[in-house]
Short mmCIF file of N, CA and C in Angstrom, two decimals:
data_model
loop_
_atom_site.label_atom_id
_atom_site.label_comp_id
_atom_site.label_asym_id
_atom_site.label_seq_id
_atom_site.Cartn_x
_atom_site.Cartn_y
_atom_site.Cartn_z
N UNK A 441 212.32 290.11 -88.29
CA UNK A 441 213.84 289.50 -88.08
C UNK A 441 214.05 288.12 -88.13
N UNK A 442 213.03 287.41 -87.64
CA UNK A 442 212.92 285.77 -87.68
C UNK A 442 212.78 285.63 -88.95
N UNK A 443 211.81 286.22 -89.72
CA UNK A 443 211.24 285.65 -91.08
C UNK A 443 212.42 285.84 -92.15
N UNK A 444 213.37 287.08 -91.78
CA UNK A 444 214.58 287.10 -92.83
C UNK A 444 215.55 285.97 -92.52
N UNK A 445 215.84 285.55 -91.10
CA UNK A 445 216.78 284.40 -91.00
C UNK A 445 216.29 283.08 -91.52
N UNK A 446 214.63 282.91 -91.28
CA UNK A 446 214.44 281.82 -92.09
C UNK A 446 214.58 281.79 -93.72
N UNK A 447 214.57 282.83 -94.23
CA UNK A 447 214.66 282.97 -95.60
C UNK A 447 216.09 282.77 -95.95
N UNK A 448 216.88 283.51 -95.21
CA UNK A 448 218.42 283.14 -95.49
C UNK A 448 218.82 281.77 -95.20
N UNK A 449 218.40 281.03 -94.19
CA UNK A 449 218.95 279.76 -94.04
C UNK A 449 218.12 278.85 -95.21
N UNK A 450 216.96 279.23 -95.32
CA UNK A 450 216.46 278.47 -96.64
C UNK A 450 217.20 278.74 -97.80
N UNK A 451 217.33 279.83 -98.36
CA UNK A 451 218.02 280.14 -99.58
C UNK A 451 219.42 279.59 -99.42
N UNK A 452 220.33 279.41 -98.15
CA UNK A 452 221.53 279.18 -98.11
C UNK A 452 221.45 277.36 -98.37
N UNK A 453 220.45 276.74 -98.03
CA UNK A 453 220.15 275.07 -97.92
C UNK A 453 219.94 274.94 -99.58
N UNK A 454 218.97 275.72 -100.01
CA UNK A 454 218.69 275.48 -101.46
C UNK A 454 219.90 275.80 -102.43
N UNK A 455 220.85 276.62 -102.12
CA UNK A 455 222.02 277.13 -103.02
C UNK A 455 223.03 275.89 -102.81
N UNK A 456 223.25 275.51 -101.39
CA UNK A 456 224.29 274.30 -101.15
C UNK A 456 223.71 273.17 -101.75
N UNK A 457 222.59 272.88 -101.74
CA UNK A 457 221.88 271.47 -102.08
C UNK A 457 221.86 271.62 -103.72
N UNK A 458 221.77 272.59 -104.44
CA UNK A 458 221.75 272.85 -105.52
C UNK A 458 223.31 272.45 -106.18
N UNK A 459 224.34 273.14 -105.59
CA UNK A 459 225.56 272.66 -105.64
C UNK A 459 226.19 271.43 -105.69
N UNK A 460 225.87 270.76 -104.36
CA UNK A 460 226.12 269.43 -104.23
C UNK A 460 225.38 268.61 -105.22
N UNK A 461 223.98 268.92 -105.73
CA UNK A 461 223.24 268.21 -106.76
C UNK A 461 223.93 268.02 -107.92
N UNK A 462 224.49 269.26 -108.31
CA UNK A 462 224.94 269.35 -109.80
C UNK A 462 226.36 268.44 -109.58
N UNK A 463 226.98 268.64 -108.52
CA UNK A 463 228.56 267.96 -108.66
C UNK A 463 228.29 266.46 -108.39
N UNK A 464 227.35 266.17 -107.79
CA UNK A 464 227.03 264.56 -108.11
C UNK A 464 226.52 264.43 -109.44
N UNK A 465 225.82 265.05 -109.74
CA UNK A 465 225.17 264.59 -111.19
C UNK A 465 226.49 264.57 -112.31
N UNK A 466 227.33 265.82 -111.93
CA UNK A 466 228.39 265.96 -113.16
C UNK A 466 229.52 264.75 -112.69
N UNK A 467 229.77 264.53 -111.76
CA UNK A 467 230.98 263.45 -111.44
C UNK A 467 230.44 261.96 -111.40
N UNK A 468 229.30 261.73 -111.05
CA UNK A 468 228.74 260.16 -111.01
C UNK A 468 227.45 260.03 -111.91
N UNK A 469 226.61 260.89 -111.88
CA UNK A 469 225.31 260.31 -112.72
C UNK A 469 225.42 260.49 -113.92
N UNK A 470 226.19 261.74 -114.47
CA UNK A 470 226.24 261.93 -115.75
C UNK A 470 227.07 260.68 -116.70
N UNK A 471 228.06 260.10 -115.75
CA UNK A 471 228.73 259.00 -116.27
C UNK A 471 228.28 257.75 -116.16
N UNK A 472 227.01 257.66 -115.19
CA UNK A 472 226.24 256.47 -115.36
C UNK A 472 225.31 256.39 -116.41
N UNK A 473 224.73 257.47 -116.80
CA UNK A 473 223.33 257.59 -117.69
C UNK A 473 223.66 256.73 -119.02
N UNK A 474 224.95 257.10 -119.65
CA UNK A 474 225.25 256.31 -120.99
C UNK A 474 225.16 254.84 -120.88
N UNK A 475 225.50 254.31 -119.48
CA UNK A 475 225.52 252.77 -119.35
C UNK A 475 224.38 252.07 -119.56
N UNK A 476 223.20 252.72 -119.34
CA UNK A 476 221.96 252.52 -119.36
C UNK A 476 221.21 252.86 -120.54
N UNK A 477 221.27 253.88 -121.39
CA UNK A 477 220.84 254.58 -122.42
C UNK A 477 221.59 255.09 -123.37
N UNK A 478 221.40 254.71 -124.69
CA UNK A 478 222.33 255.28 -125.49
C UNK A 478 222.71 256.64 -125.43
N UNK A 479 223.90 257.15 -125.67
CA UNK A 479 224.27 258.40 -125.38
C UNK A 479 223.85 259.47 -126.57
N UNK A 480 222.72 259.27 -127.44
CA UNK A 480 222.36 260.52 -128.27
C UNK A 480 221.06 260.13 -128.10
N UNK A 481 220.36 261.17 -128.89
CA UNK A 481 218.98 261.02 -129.04
C UNK A 481 218.25 261.74 -127.94
N UNK A 482 216.60 261.76 -128.01
CA UNK A 482 215.97 262.47 -127.13
C UNK A 482 215.72 261.57 -125.90
N UNK A 483 215.46 260.35 -125.65
CA UNK A 483 215.93 259.71 -124.47
C UNK A 483 216.74 260.05 -123.71
N UNK A 484 218.15 260.05 -124.07
CA UNK A 484 219.20 260.24 -123.52
C UNK A 484 219.31 261.74 -122.80
N UNK A 485 218.53 262.76 -123.72
CA UNK A 485 218.55 264.10 -122.98
C UNK A 485 217.17 264.35 -122.07
N UNK A 486 216.27 263.25 -122.42
CA UNK A 486 215.23 263.51 -121.37
C UNK A 486 215.84 262.95 -119.91
N UNK A 487 216.46 261.75 -119.87
CA UNK A 487 216.58 261.25 -118.94
C UNK A 487 218.06 262.19 -118.19
N UNK A 488 218.91 262.51 -118.86
CA UNK A 488 219.76 263.58 -118.37
C UNK A 488 219.15 264.42 -117.39
N UNK A 489 218.34 265.04 -118.62
CA UNK A 489 217.51 266.27 -117.48
C UNK A 489 216.92 265.94 -116.00
N UNK A 490 216.12 264.77 -116.63
CA UNK A 490 215.33 264.18 -115.10
C UNK A 490 216.30 263.81 -114.25
N UNK A 491 217.54 263.17 -114.59
CA UNK A 491 218.60 262.88 -113.52
C UNK A 491 219.34 264.33 -112.89
N UNK A 492 219.51 265.28 -113.43
CA UNK A 492 219.93 266.32 -113.07
C UNK A 492 218.88 267.19 -112.10
N UNK A 493 217.62 267.08 -112.50
CA UNK A 493 216.47 267.83 -111.59
C UNK A 493 216.50 266.93 -110.26
N UNK A 494 216.53 265.54 -110.43
CA UNK A 494 216.41 264.73 -109.01
C UNK A 494 217.70 264.79 -108.57
N UNK A 495 218.55 264.91 -109.03
CA UNK A 495 219.76 265.10 -108.20
C UNK A 495 219.86 266.41 -107.42
N UNK A 496 219.55 267.61 -107.93
CA UNK A 496 219.58 268.67 -107.45
C UNK A 496 218.40 269.07 -106.40
N UNK A 497 217.15 268.35 -106.76
CA UNK A 497 216.08 268.40 -105.70
C UNK A 497 216.32 267.51 -104.62
N UNK A 498 216.78 266.13 -104.92
CA UNK A 498 216.97 265.42 -103.81
C UNK A 498 218.08 265.91 -102.65
N UNK A 499 219.11 266.36 -103.37
CA UNK A 499 220.32 266.97 -102.55
C UNK A 499 219.64 268.20 -101.51
N UNK A 500 218.74 269.14 -102.26
CA UNK A 500 218.15 270.11 -101.42
C UNK A 500 217.13 269.58 -100.43
N UNK A 501 216.42 268.32 -100.83
CA UNK A 501 215.42 267.82 -99.77
C UNK A 501 216.32 267.19 -98.88
N UNK A 502 217.53 266.40 -98.97
CA UNK A 502 218.11 265.80 -98.09
C UNK A 502 218.59 266.70 -96.87
N UNK A 503 219.25 268.02 -97.62
CA UNK A 503 219.55 268.83 -96.59
C UNK A 503 218.50 269.41 -95.74
N UNK A 504 217.57 269.83 -96.30
CA UNK A 504 216.30 270.21 -95.41
C UNK A 504 215.92 269.14 -94.40
N UNK A 505 215.80 267.77 -94.89
CA UNK A 505 215.65 266.84 -93.97
C UNK A 505 216.62 266.78 -93.02
N UNK A 506 217.90 267.09 -93.18
CA UNK A 506 219.06 266.79 -91.93
C UNK A 506 218.69 267.91 -91.12
N UNK A 507 218.80 268.96 -91.93
CA UNK A 507 218.81 270.29 -91.06
C UNK A 507 217.47 270.52 -90.33
N UNK A 508 216.16 270.59 -91.01
CA UNK A 508 214.98 271.27 -90.59
C UNK A 508 214.15 269.95 -90.39
N UNK A 509 214.65 268.49 -90.60
CA UNK A 509 213.46 267.65 -90.65
C UNK A 509 212.10 267.77 -91.17
N UNK A 510 212.07 268.63 -92.32
CA UNK A 510 210.88 268.56 -93.07
C UNK A 510 211.03 269.28 -94.37
N UNK A 511 210.15 269.02 -95.44
CA UNK A 511 210.49 269.25 -96.81
C UNK A 511 209.21 270.14 -97.29
N UNK A 512 209.40 270.88 -98.12
CA UNK A 512 208.21 271.31 -98.59
C UNK A 512 207.32 270.63 -99.64
N UNK A 513 206.31 270.53 -99.57
CA UNK A 513 205.10 269.55 -100.36
C UNK A 513 205.38 269.78 -101.80
N UNK A 514 205.58 270.68 -102.32
CA UNK A 514 206.11 270.94 -104.01
C UNK A 514 207.15 270.39 -104.27
N UNK A 515 208.33 270.84 -103.16
CA UNK A 515 209.79 269.99 -103.68
C UNK A 515 209.74 268.52 -103.51
N UNK A 516 208.87 267.82 -102.66
CA UNK A 516 208.57 266.28 -102.44
C UNK A 516 207.81 265.90 -103.46
N UNK A 517 207.10 266.64 -104.47
CA UNK A 517 206.19 266.18 -105.48
C UNK A 517 207.14 265.91 -106.53
N UNK A 518 207.99 267.18 -106.65
CA UNK A 518 209.07 267.12 -107.99
C UNK A 518 209.90 265.95 -107.76
N UNK A 519 210.37 265.67 -106.50
CA UNK A 519 211.25 264.82 -106.37
C UNK A 519 210.69 263.39 -106.82
N UNK A 520 209.41 263.10 -106.19
CA UNK A 520 208.82 261.89 -106.42
C UNK A 520 208.56 261.45 -107.83
N UNK A 521 207.84 262.63 -108.66
CA UNK A 521 207.75 262.48 -110.05
C UNK A 521 209.05 262.28 -110.82
N UNK A 522 209.76 263.17 -110.61
CA UNK A 522 211.42 262.97 -111.13
C UNK A 522 211.90 261.50 -110.64
N UNK A 523 211.79 261.19 -109.37
CA UNK A 523 212.55 260.04 -109.06
C UNK A 523 211.98 258.44 -109.96
N UNK A 524 210.73 258.70 -109.82
CA UNK A 524 209.79 257.16 -110.61
C UNK A 524 210.12 257.77 -111.94
N UNK A 525 210.01 258.78 -112.70
CA UNK A 525 210.38 258.73 -114.03
C UNK A 525 211.92 258.37 -114.36
N UNK A 526 212.74 258.80 -113.38
CA UNK A 526 214.04 258.10 -113.88
C UNK A 526 214.29 256.79 -113.48
N UNK A 527 213.60 256.42 -112.41
CA UNK A 527 213.63 254.67 -112.12
C UNK A 527 212.87 254.02 -113.42
N UNK A 528 211.94 254.54 -114.01
CA UNK A 528 211.68 254.00 -115.08
C UNK A 528 212.19 253.88 -116.30
N UNK A 529 212.81 254.86 -116.62
CA UNK A 529 213.85 255.09 -117.56
C UNK A 529 215.12 254.24 -117.43
N UNK A 530 215.80 254.15 -116.43
CA UNK A 530 216.91 253.40 -116.00
C UNK A 530 216.55 252.11 -116.06
N UNK A 531 215.36 251.50 -115.70
CA UNK A 531 215.12 250.42 -115.80
C UNK A 531 214.58 249.81 -117.10
N UNK A 532 213.85 250.50 -117.82
CA UNK A 532 213.04 249.75 -118.78
C UNK A 532 213.39 250.67 -120.48
N UNK A 533 214.14 251.71 -120.20
CA UNK A 533 214.44 252.17 -121.52
C UNK A 533 215.82 251.93 -122.01
N UNK A 534 216.26 250.94 -121.49
CA UNK A 534 217.83 250.79 -122.01
C UNK A 534 218.00 250.16 -123.15
N UNK A 535 219.07 249.86 -123.71
CA UNK A 535 219.33 249.16 -124.93
C UNK A 535 218.72 248.17 -124.83
N UNK A 536 218.20 247.36 -126.18
CA UNK A 536 217.74 246.00 -126.19
C UNK A 536 218.63 245.51 -126.69
N UNK A 537 218.66 244.10 -125.49
CA UNK A 537 219.70 243.13 -125.31
C UNK A 537 219.29 241.85 -125.71
N UNK A 538 219.96 240.64 -125.77
CA UNK A 538 219.78 239.38 -125.76
C UNK A 538 219.34 238.92 -124.43
N UNK A 539 218.28 237.68 -124.25
CA UNK A 539 218.11 237.68 -122.89
C UNK A 539 219.09 236.80 -122.02
N UNK A 540 219.55 237.19 -121.07
CA UNK A 540 220.80 236.67 -120.41
C UNK A 540 220.36 236.44 -118.70
N UNK A 541 220.57 235.33 -118.19
CA UNK A 541 220.38 234.67 -116.87
C UNK A 541 221.56 234.84 -116.25
N UNK A 542 221.81 235.50 -115.17
CA UNK A 542 222.86 235.29 -114.26
C UNK A 542 222.64 234.90 -113.03
N UNK A 543 222.67 233.76 -112.58
CA UNK A 543 222.08 233.48 -111.18
C UNK A 543 223.30 233.35 -110.13
N UNK A 544 224.52 233.40 -110.31
CA UNK A 544 225.56 233.28 -109.37
C UNK A 544 226.04 235.03 -109.07
N UNK A 545 225.60 235.44 -107.89
CA UNK A 545 225.74 236.89 -107.81
C UNK A 545 227.43 237.20 -107.63
N UNK A 546 228.19 235.96 -107.31
CA UNK A 546 229.52 236.53 -107.26
C UNK A 546 230.06 236.91 -108.45
N UNK A 547 229.89 236.77 -109.66
CA UNK A 547 229.72 237.23 -110.86
C UNK A 547 229.71 238.53 -111.08
N UNK A 548 228.69 239.18 -110.28
CA UNK A 548 228.38 240.61 -110.55
C UNK A 548 229.23 241.24 -109.21
N UNK A 549 229.54 240.68 -108.33
CA UNK A 549 230.46 241.08 -107.15
C UNK A 549 231.61 241.36 -107.68
N UNK A 550 232.25 240.18 -108.43
CA UNK A 550 233.45 240.49 -108.75
C UNK A 550 233.78 241.45 -110.03
N UNK A 551 232.84 241.30 -110.80
CA UNK A 551 232.67 242.64 -111.95
C UNK A 551 232.98 243.84 -111.20
N UNK A 552 232.27 244.25 -110.20
CA UNK A 552 231.91 245.51 -109.62
C UNK A 552 233.46 245.68 -109.24
N UNK A 553 234.21 244.96 -108.49
CA UNK A 553 235.47 245.35 -108.04
C UNK A 553 236.47 245.43 -108.96
N UNK A 554 236.38 244.78 -110.41
CA UNK A 554 237.32 244.53 -111.33
C UNK A 554 237.00 245.66 -112.26
N UNK A 555 235.98 246.41 -112.44
CA UNK A 555 235.60 247.10 -113.76
C UNK A 555 235.03 248.22 -113.28
N UNK A 556 235.51 249.56 -113.57
CA UNK A 556 234.93 250.89 -113.15
C UNK A 556 233.67 251.12 -113.44
N UNK A 557 233.26 250.77 -114.59
CA UNK A 557 231.78 250.97 -114.95
C UNK A 557 230.59 250.01 -114.35
N UNK A 558 231.30 248.83 -114.04
CA UNK A 558 230.49 248.03 -113.31
C UNK A 558 230.18 248.29 -111.59
N UNK A 559 231.17 248.97 -111.44
CA UNK A 559 231.24 249.52 -110.16
C UNK A 559 230.35 250.96 -110.05
N UNK A 560 230.47 251.66 -111.06
CA UNK A 560 229.29 252.54 -110.91
C UNK A 560 228.32 252.50 -111.22
N UNK A 561 227.79 251.24 -111.94
CA UNK A 561 226.47 250.71 -112.26
C UNK A 561 225.90 250.02 -110.81
N UNK A 562 226.80 249.33 -110.39
CA UNK A 562 226.46 248.82 -109.13
C UNK A 562 226.03 249.79 -108.20
N UNK A 563 226.88 250.48 -107.79
CA UNK A 563 226.44 251.76 -106.84
C UNK A 563 225.28 252.33 -107.08
N UNK A 564 224.81 252.79 -108.32
CA UNK A 564 223.57 253.51 -109.03
C UNK A 564 222.41 252.26 -108.64
N UNK A 565 222.73 251.04 -109.03
CA UNK A 565 221.70 249.95 -108.46
C UNK A 565 220.94 249.97 -107.01
N UNK A 566 222.15 250.09 -106.36
CA UNK A 566 222.03 250.07 -104.97
C UNK A 566 221.36 251.52 -104.48
N UNK A 567 221.96 252.61 -104.85
CA UNK A 567 221.59 253.85 -104.49
C UNK A 567 219.99 254.25 -105.13
N UNK A 568 219.71 253.89 -106.37
CA UNK A 568 218.31 254.20 -106.72
C UNK A 568 217.14 253.77 -106.24
N UNK A 569 217.59 252.52 -105.46
CA UNK A 569 216.19 252.00 -104.47
C UNK A 569 216.40 252.69 -103.21
N UNK A 570 217.30 253.12 -102.40
CA UNK A 570 217.21 253.77 -101.36
C UNK A 570 216.08 254.77 -101.03
N UNK A 571 215.83 255.73 -101.99
CA UNK A 571 214.41 256.34 -101.69
C UNK A 571 213.10 255.30 -101.68
N UNK A 572 213.08 254.52 -102.20
CA UNK A 572 211.99 253.52 -102.14
C UNK A 572 211.71 253.16 -100.76
N UNK A 573 212.27 253.26 -100.19
CA UNK A 573 212.31 252.90 -98.30
C UNK A 573 211.23 253.78 -97.91
N UNK A 574 211.52 255.20 -98.34
CA UNK A 574 210.36 256.03 -97.71
C UNK A 574 208.93 255.49 -97.79
N UNK A 575 208.59 254.99 -99.24
CA UNK A 575 207.27 254.66 -99.65
C UNK A 575 206.85 253.53 -98.64
N UNK A 576 208.14 252.67 -98.34
CA UNK A 576 207.27 251.23 -97.68
C UNK A 576 207.59 251.67 -95.96
N UNK A 577 207.75 252.71 -95.56
CA UNK A 577 208.66 253.19 -93.93
C UNK A 577 207.36 252.45 -92.98
N UNK A 578 206.32 252.26 -93.48
CA UNK A 578 205.23 252.35 -92.51
C UNK A 578 204.90 250.54 -92.47
N UNK A 579 205.52 249.75 -93.46
CA UNK A 579 205.45 248.33 -93.18
C UNK A 579 206.08 247.65 -92.19
N UNK A 580 205.43 246.31 -91.91
CA UNK A 580 206.37 245.85 -90.79
C UNK A 580 207.53 245.04 -91.38
N UNK A 581 208.51 244.82 -90.82
CA UNK A 581 209.72 244.21 -91.51
C UNK A 581 209.40 242.99 -91.95
N UNK A 582 208.43 241.91 -91.62
CA UNK A 582 208.37 240.80 -92.53
C UNK A 582 207.76 241.09 -93.91
N UNK A 583 206.55 242.60 -94.01
CA UNK A 583 206.05 242.92 -95.15
C UNK A 583 207.26 243.30 -95.87
N UNK A 584 208.03 244.32 -95.44
CA UNK A 584 209.08 244.90 -96.30
C UNK A 584 209.74 243.75 -96.80
N UNK A 585 210.11 242.86 -96.05
CA UNK A 585 211.27 241.81 -96.57
C UNK A 585 210.66 240.97 -97.76
N UNK A 586 209.26 240.80 -97.77
CA UNK A 586 208.80 240.21 -98.98
C UNK A 586 208.71 241.33 -100.22
N UNK A 587 208.28 242.60 -99.77
CA UNK A 587 208.48 243.46 -100.94
C UNK A 587 209.70 243.50 -101.42
N UNK A 588 210.64 243.69 -100.68
CA UNK A 588 212.01 243.84 -101.19
C UNK A 588 212.77 242.80 -102.13
N UNK A 589 212.01 241.73 -101.96
CA UNK A 589 212.61 240.59 -102.76
C UNK A 589 211.50 240.60 -104.10
N UNK A 590 210.31 240.77 -103.77
CA UNK A 590 209.13 240.63 -104.71
C UNK A 590 209.56 241.86 -105.77
N UNK A 591 209.71 242.98 -105.38
CA UNK A 591 209.42 244.02 -106.46
C UNK A 591 211.12 243.97 -107.39
N UNK A 592 212.18 243.59 -106.70
CA UNK A 592 213.48 243.18 -107.54
C UNK A 592 213.12 242.14 -108.82
N UNK A 593 212.67 241.24 -108.21
CA UNK A 593 212.49 240.20 -108.90
C UNK A 593 211.54 240.28 -110.33
N UNK A 594 210.34 241.07 -110.00
CA UNK A 594 209.85 241.48 -111.03
C UNK A 594 210.26 242.27 -112.12
N UNK A 595 210.92 243.35 -111.17
CA UNK A 595 211.58 243.98 -112.25
C UNK A 595 212.70 243.26 -112.97
N UNK A 596 213.43 242.45 -112.70
CA UNK A 596 214.60 241.68 -113.70
C UNK A 596 213.52 240.89 -114.45
N UNK A 597 212.54 240.31 -113.94
CA UNK A 597 212.14 239.30 -114.72
C UNK A 597 211.34 240.18 -116.03
N UNK A 598 210.74 241.58 -115.83
CA UNK A 598 210.39 242.47 -117.00
C UNK A 598 211.29 242.81 -117.87
N UNK A 599 212.51 243.29 -117.36
CA UNK A 599 213.60 243.44 -118.14
C UNK A 599 214.23 242.36 -119.07
N UNK A 600 214.05 241.17 -118.52
CA UNK A 600 214.89 240.11 -119.35
C UNK A 600 213.70 239.61 -120.21
N UNK A 601 212.37 239.95 -120.13
CA UNK A 601 211.28 239.49 -120.91
C UNK A 601 211.36 240.65 -122.08
N UNK A 602 211.23 241.75 -121.83
CA UNK A 602 211.37 243.02 -122.52
C UNK A 602 212.90 243.22 -123.47
N UNK A 603 213.93 242.40 -122.90
CA UNK A 603 214.84 242.35 -123.75
C UNK A 603 216.18 243.79 -123.29
N UNK A 604 215.58 244.50 -121.84
CA UNK A 604 216.09 245.63 -121.57
C UNK A 604 217.24 245.60 -120.57
N UNK A 605 217.39 244.33 -120.28
CA UNK A 605 218.63 243.96 -119.11
C UNK A 605 218.59 242.56 -119.10
N UNK A 606 219.80 242.23 -118.30
CA UNK A 606 220.11 240.77 -117.88
C UNK A 606 219.10 240.58 -116.58
N UNK A 607 218.74 239.35 -116.58
CA UNK A 607 218.16 238.76 -114.95
C UNK A 607 219.40 238.29 -114.55
N UNK A 608 219.68 239.17 -113.27
CA UNK A 608 220.93 239.08 -112.46
C UNK A 608 220.72 238.95 -110.99
N UNK A 609 221.01 238.30 -110.39
CA UNK A 609 220.69 238.02 -109.04
C UNK A 609 221.48 239.06 -108.15
N UNK A 610 222.71 239.33 -108.64
CA UNK A 610 223.51 240.15 -107.97
C UNK A 610 222.66 241.74 -107.88
N UNK A 611 222.12 242.26 -109.19
CA UNK A 611 221.26 243.14 -109.06
C UNK A 611 219.94 242.93 -108.20
N UNK A 612 219.27 241.95 -107.84
CA UNK A 612 218.26 241.59 -107.03
C UNK A 612 218.78 241.89 -105.73
N UNK A 613 220.00 241.56 -105.42
CA UNK A 613 220.57 241.64 -104.10
C UNK A 613 220.75 243.29 -103.82
N UNK A 614 221.15 243.99 -104.60
CA UNK A 614 221.60 245.36 -104.69
C UNK A 614 220.12 246.01 -104.52
N UNK A 615 219.15 245.65 -105.01
CA UNK A 615 218.03 246.58 -104.81
C UNK A 615 217.27 246.15 -103.58
N UNK A 616 217.30 244.81 -102.94
CA UNK A 616 216.89 244.56 -101.70
C UNK A 616 217.67 245.35 -100.79
N UNK A 617 219.09 245.42 -101.02
CA UNK A 617 219.81 246.21 -99.97
C UNK A 617 219.22 247.81 -99.92
N UNK A 618 219.12 248.22 -101.18
CA UNK A 618 218.86 249.68 -101.18
C UNK A 618 217.22 249.83 -100.61
N UNK A 619 216.40 249.28 -100.87
CA UNK A 619 215.18 249.31 -100.28
C UNK A 619 215.25 249.21 -98.66
N UNK A 620 216.21 248.14 -98.44
CA UNK A 620 216.22 248.05 -96.90
C UNK A 620 217.17 249.26 -96.01
N UNK A 621 218.02 249.87 -96.88
CA UNK A 621 218.68 251.12 -96.01
C UNK A 621 217.47 252.31 -96.14
N UNK A 622 216.87 252.52 -97.28
CA UNK A 622 216.14 253.29 -97.06
C UNK A 622 215.00 253.27 -96.18
N UNK A 623 214.40 252.12 -95.95
CA UNK A 623 213.42 251.70 -94.89
C UNK A 623 213.99 252.21 -93.63
N UNK A 624 215.08 251.72 -93.31
CA UNK A 624 215.78 252.05 -91.75
C UNK A 624 216.27 253.66 -91.60
N UNK A 625 216.69 254.25 -93.02
CA UNK A 625 216.55 255.54 -92.87
C UNK A 625 215.39 256.25 -92.81
N UNK A 626 214.48 255.92 -93.21
CA UNK A 626 213.10 256.98 -93.31
C UNK A 626 212.56 256.39 -91.96
N UNK A 627 212.53 255.35 -91.07
CA UNK A 627 211.89 254.82 -90.14
C UNK A 627 212.57 255.46 -88.83
N UNK A 628 213.88 255.87 -89.03
CA UNK A 628 214.74 256.70 -87.90
C UNK A 628 214.41 258.12 -88.08
N UNK A 629 214.44 258.86 -89.31
CA UNK A 629 214.38 260.14 -89.52
C UNK A 629 213.18 260.43 -89.98
N UNK A 630 212.37 260.96 -89.31
CA UNK A 630 210.83 261.54 -89.51
C UNK A 630 210.67 262.65 -90.44
N UNK A 631 210.42 262.39 -91.66
CA UNK A 631 210.26 263.20 -92.61
C UNK A 631 208.79 263.91 -92.60
N UNK A 632 208.65 265.28 -92.28
CA UNK A 632 207.57 266.13 -92.42
C UNK A 632 207.43 266.83 -93.88
N UNK A 633 206.40 266.26 -94.23
CA UNK A 633 205.96 267.14 -95.77
C UNK A 633 204.81 267.95 -95.60
N UNK A 634 205.27 269.29 -95.74
CA UNK A 634 204.34 270.52 -95.29
C UNK A 634 203.92 271.35 -96.57
#
């Protein structure tokens, strides 16, 4: 009887997580993918599929974390692989553009509040780095602070050198905030991978 209840509970979590993940993908992520990758071709299809998988798996994992405080190791592996694949694609497989440096973060902040596409992109830039907090949750805060400045700085420098994005101080701030939010979430909520 107890195994039946556990199976029913886990099935309900998986179904609800899949529905929420699909809705998140359909209403937010699907709109954001063309901001980063040309909306045709194999790259677009691959990134869209990965984004859908990570959205669904992430929502299932988040519900498991909230309800059970644990996650299946296979689901965790799928989430990690999809997360890093999507992170790589979003950051480095963008359109080729000219080299632009934006040192004033107020420009990005103003654009975020005045342009819907920029608001979505800013939200995605922040949100995509929240899971990174899991991987650095055991660092002291001083080491985290250095990590959350160096990694975004390197990403922005590589993007501008490869002509795959602007060097934007506002993006560095968003990445920094996302990593720190994730750090504090995963410090507080102990995730058991079994």
